[in-house]
Amino acid sequence: MRDGRLMRGKRRAFGRGTIGGSVWRAASLIPLALLAAAPVHAAEPARAPLRIYLAPDDHTDYMWTADEQAYARAHVDMLDYYLDQADKTDRDPAAFRSKWFADGSFWIWTYEQRKSAAAFERLMRRIGDGAIGVPLNASVSAYGGTPTEAVLRGMYYAGDLQRRFGVRLPLAIAMETQTLPYGLGALWAGAGARYSWKGVCTCLTKIDATAERPHEIYWWKGDDGSRLLMKWNTNLGGDQVIGSYAEAREPAAQIRLVTGDPVFKRRWPYDVIGIFGHGWDDLTTRTDLFPKVARAESNRERQVIVSNMTDFFEDFERTHGAKLPEQSASFGNEWDLYTASVQGLASRVRRAVEKLRSAESMASMVVAQKPQFMAARKAARDQAWINLGMFWEHDWTADSPHVSKRARTEWARRLVGEIERYVDALHADSAAALSGLIAAGAADKRFFVFNPLGWTRSDAADLPLADESPVHAVDLVSGKEAASQIVSAGGRRMLRLWAQDLPPVGYRVYALRAGPGAAFPPAATATPGVADPSPWKIKGMQVENAAYRINVAGRGALLSLVDKTRGDREFLRQGFGERTNDLGLDIEGETIVESAGPVSLTVRAESASPLKHTTRVTLYRASRRIDISNEITQNFDGAHAWAFSFALKSPVVRHEEIGVVATAATKENGGHYSSTLSNLEWLSLNHFADMSEPGGAGVTLSNADLAFMKLGNSVSVKGRTTLDTATPMLRVLAGGQIDGPQAGIPGQGGDTYFLQRFALQTHGGYNPAAAMRMALEHQNPPVAAMLRGGAALPAKTLSLLRNSNPDVLLWALKPAEAGPCEGLTARVWNVGASPQTYRLGLSGGIARAFAATHVEVDQAAIPVSNGEVTRTANATQIQTLRLLPAKRSRAGCARSAAPLRSAEQP
């Protein structure tokens, strides 16, 4: 092995070995001499029964094969070359005209940045007529660690191209790694994709890379009823053959294989065949081979067609689509896990994506009054979206002989910084603009508390204070004083208040008054010196509120969680090494009460082992949520995980995978996971995981910053995963080189700070909407800011959005991408297992509405009745709508909009 990763083909050594305990494989290429000679060609054949589509591309190993500048030049040069080839072959028979497939919209982005408007128009014309193919995805990514919304934002540039130029982009792809998330297909379908192709590398995998797949082509069916036509062939033994990501490396040889090999014919009993991918790992591919091969290999028995991939799928769907099998399964994670080797960076991206929810919902309220509010942000916004499409690019193996690990890390660090700058600026500016629109009284200082979520909630809110003077808050809606206390957060003095009944996507206004205010009972109590039941009798602390009694150890682990509302039931397992929020067994640590008052109580624990970390456990007034904040404050190598061990019998685990709430069991056992051709050691984890007894009690775990969890003692060895559904424990990956030391970034790229937050909440019975609401409330705190004063918005309260169905969750509300005249985009998610009907309304009413793809391309008008729209979402379906507020016309959208009506007013 010459360069740390199993080399592909002539630049990657074939062999067999181990990396960090995992088994990787590669098989030799099929010798071309064993394949039959090429048949005699017919120059202008009639359409034959057998149709073979050859789709050339150059697989993008971004920041692996070359650096950013080299790839920018290569993408532009290749597109120019194939544009010229398309022009040269325009008069040839359609089957023999040049075509090219760019495997990510980032190619087109780069071309637009570097070429003239006229040159870009030429490219878009050729995308429109099919000479150049491009998918919805920005890059060839490994999606298992990606937040659901980040998957969609990463395709937004493709949506922009479709809106601007009227082109159709019906493909989405994820290549090379052996695994694939289940819910990704539904996200792609919702974004407008109809087709997908997956070719794999036989390298760096624990899966039997050449084992026969159950279906060579099938309908990838989502839980929501969506379908994609998926071509995923069995790999025939290498990385330049059918089933690989460079099937058409030697197109003539593969034509002879698919027409002459009895094994392939058995697997593929269809008269429409696709052979995709040519460039392999090359930086640049410029060839006129494909039209020549198509002519040479066409005869009376077959028509060979130069393809952009879409034409193959369209032909295959017409000819065979009605009789294809369906498949619905997750295949787990492999290369996806390598972003855990830069967990600090990956967590920062995840936090920025979550912060968008608050930033954009406040901006939605602002643009009704200031339609041009978003206009100057377009360049930064578009850069942030393309960065979200690039960050999870699949080459976090980071074992390139051409690009150093440090260079790849610094590239990612720049992307993360650009994403954060856009989101942070939008959040700050939206809050400031909103504070200048709400009417403010002259008699006292006032502030708003804004709820970015789509339902009424009560929660703690932190208001930054300018000085040390004692203050309290009075709710202007109820006229009553709110419980409050002073806390320190992020080095700033804050007034923490209990904000009661915050309206959906809306605010309540409070008066900030001098003096300590009335006395309220404490939110919780703390008793030091409670013994750990372990043999070492470590001193910890017991904290208690109306709902729970909890023991916290010195290292920040929870030793006991008693639900006082359920007969004092203990929800944590108690035994050697079985703890919750535990990074590793340790006998050292110190626990103190950091803050206490009528809103919250926070216990802080400090420990130096196994990694130096600080843990804060917070209980709240009138809340069943237990917040846990962990800060690891040292660099580390190797893999570490937070353990959560629950006292539950025969538990069922559900979790947000990628765009779906999945059951963590194999298909044979009622779950969503394939028991074969999969790696299920580490499963994807987005907002939450829930562990519940069948039909009974359970615990929901909110996960704010990390991406992967291990179920019980699951393990993958020699191509087979043992998925442990019996042990009631989850381990959430804090970071590490899972297949180190070669694969991934050593030493976390030098980072020394890692924020990793969770929340726990017990319940009496599993409800997916309740679990997701808890997680979203934990991860999206209310926003509080002082008023600057205005006249456009009501002085006490306002709710921008109404939703009739609490089980259909508002996922995003944002200004439409197309501009200030195009209204708002609303995304909703029915996380339940049955169809749900819901009504959406805006303050002031809806004038017009459109069903749209997830990348904001309109599909059809939606009827509006009494200022509302009524829709039905399939089970587990995400829907995107574009809403035009009433009293706003296209001609007048740049002028001040009519004032929004207060929720108080009839």
CSV table of N, CA and C in Angstrom, one decimal, residues 6 152 214 506 833 890:
chain,number,residue,atom,x,y,z
A,6,LEU,N,-6.2,2.2,0.0
A,6,LEU,CA,-6.1,1.2,-1.0
A,6,LEU,C,-6.2,1.9,-2.4
A,152,LEU,N,-30.6,19.4,1.8
A,152,LEU,CA,-31.4,20.2,0.9
A,152,LEU,C,-30.7,21.5,0.5
A,214,PRO,N,-29.3,-7.7,-4.1
A,214,PRO,CA,-30.6,-8.3,-4.3
A,214,PRO,C,-31.3,-7.8,-5.6
A,506,GLY,N,-43.2,33.6,16.4
A,506,GLY,CA,-43.6,34.9,16.9
A,506,GLY,C,-43.0,35.4,18.2
A,833,ALA,N,-46.5,8.2,11.4
A,833,ALA,CA,-46.6,7.0,10.5
A,833,ALA,C,-47.9,6.9,9.7
A,890,ARG,N,-46.7,41.9,-7.0
A,890,ARG,CA,-45.3,41.9,-7.6
A,890,ARG,C,-44.9,43.3,-7.8
